[in-house]
């Protein structure tokens, strides 16, 4: 029987081929604005729970401990497909009936997973043509986890099947409050080069371009003789003798994100057919997922949910956590969101799985809450004794309830309960950082002017400078409405389509302040260089032309006339309407403008044509904040300050990532101790304070 190939999602396109990404909206149809997890108004607290790994006696023990810790929700069933459908089409939900009943009786709500991130052995055996194929042609097998080809009709049918059966069975259950579809789409793999994917890619291309002429034009196939005469001549961009057509690579990445999204939507709709009430979501991986375009995905979930794990060996990993939390809130359009997973201490999959120190778990959790999370969930409740994650930390470690981790979990549960009045409050940001994964996908392809373009590093350095000054930011897509922001930073925006370029120009012309870093605005939607001098998409708004890219040698630095130091990149900048704020004192662009200011319409821009080192970039950013009248603070080193507000009630978070006490000035009531404060407040080393103005 030839199954219908699943509909590939076609991207919403303007006639110029620009991708219009739905802006996060506060409408009641999406996000937690008006939609949240039904049941308690407490901050949701709990984690993944895998009862299938334990005896029923252990279940009873675990439920008692969950109650002790104040846990009010657990995610279950996420990796249980083999138990729930032991043979194709034969469903056995008895273990779920039992555990959900016990949890419900204990007052612990269930976030019910669909187990489709890990198809069972019978599926892999019966449908070999659905196995994922890597870019270099390796067909992947069973024995680990990870889904099969996202474009496999057998997979789509089986996944929607079990999702619908679960919804049919458990939608009426009072303990089930939410649906958790799949697990981390896009990991451990995303793209597949199997025959189903190739056929679906061709359908996707036909929907996008309509004619082969338009495809050939968009892909520049006249270069290296790649012109396509038939749709079935087009393949996925497998490994080839040399560098593959980059527009094709970019489209295949867009297709992959859409194909995975189509899998999510198919399961969501299968559930919605039986359950029109409960929110449905899937767990994202925030700034750490290179394979899906979350701006598009966020429009399709009822509540944005995110997994975050520290980069264990980074000493600034708490700042990266803040960045991920701000990105997640931005995906949610400012609505409260769910921290679906983080860890109580060490993970197991990094080179050195450094354990969290005393108080660090709580600080991590509080940062997520400070930046908009109304749910704090862990991976996982009880540490596994077998399988590849047996050395991963958990809420209940192998060592049991006498461990430091367990006692910190119980303390956190109590603190989150005390903070629950803040649920639904919002975080206000007057500064934005542009985040375009399509630009990252394009820039990270081969044969750019240097290997040191590092989009992620550059965004982190801008973000860190703002974090250290207590400036909370939103992330934005370049097509979003920017008018509410005093300053917009674009640390890395290589690909910028014409619509988004016009949007940014309009923001500046209307009075906005824009700060752009090098190698931005270079190409359009299909990785094609704009006509004329670079940066074709931003030439006028920045008041300059770039006549030559002048990347530096490894570890080479240049000095600027203002004393600052640049690395990695320089370029020959020719002013049009801009003015040189600083010039190169040495290096290949000596004597030429390095930092350019420009007045454009009612607004202004700054352009940085080199990689300013940390302190110089930080100083420049502070000068931008000062000049634009954007509020910022001088905070003790390591102190994080964020405010959530709802009506006239404010919740000021002071989270001290340094070991020494910090002193701040605050007025209000300590939300955890009830102590009134008015003046100097000590934030203990490695600790936190939440001061509320709420009466
Ligand atoms: C991811 C997955 C979990 C688990 C954790 C381990 O977030 O969703 O199943 O593997 O990583 O850190």
Short mmCIF file of C-alpha atoms and ligand atoms in Angstrom, two decimals, residues 48 79 145 183-184 283 307 309 341 347-349 379 389 392, ligand 1:
data_model
loop_
_atom_site.label_atom_id
_atom_site.label_comp_id
_atom_site.label_asym_id
_atom_site.label_seq_id
_atom_site.Cartn_x
_atom_site.Cartn_y
_atom_site.Cartn_z
CA UNK A 48 10.54 14.01 33.95
CA UNK A 79 10.31 7.14 26.09
CA UNK A 145 17.19 6.98 20.76
CA UNK A 183 11.15 15.21 22.90
CA UNK A 184 13.55 17.84 21.61
CA UNK A 283 10.32 20.95 24.55
CA UNK A 307 15.23 22.58 28.07
CA UNK A 309 21.72 22.65 30.52
CA UNK A 341 14.12 20.40 31.83
CA UNK A 347 24.82 16.06 33.29
CA UNK A 348 26.49 13.00 31.72
CA UNK A 349 27.08 13.95 28.09
CA UNK A 379 15.50 15.94 34.11
CA UNK A 389 22.15 8.28 31.54
CA UNK A 392 23.18 11.96 35.08
C1 LIG B 1 17.66 16.14 27.10
C2 LIG B 1 16.55 15.09 26.99
C3 LIG B 1 16.41 14.25 28.23
C4 LIG B 1 17.76 13.84 28.77
C5 LIG B 1 18.55 15.11 29.07
C6 LIG B 1 19.89 14.77 29.68
O1 LIG B 1 17.13 17.32 27.61
O2 LIG B 1 15.30 15.71 26.74
O3 LIG B 1 15.69 13.07 27.86
O4 LIG B 1 18.43 13.08 27.81
O5 LIG B 1 18.78 15.79 27.86
O6 LIG B 1 20.59 15.97 30.00
#
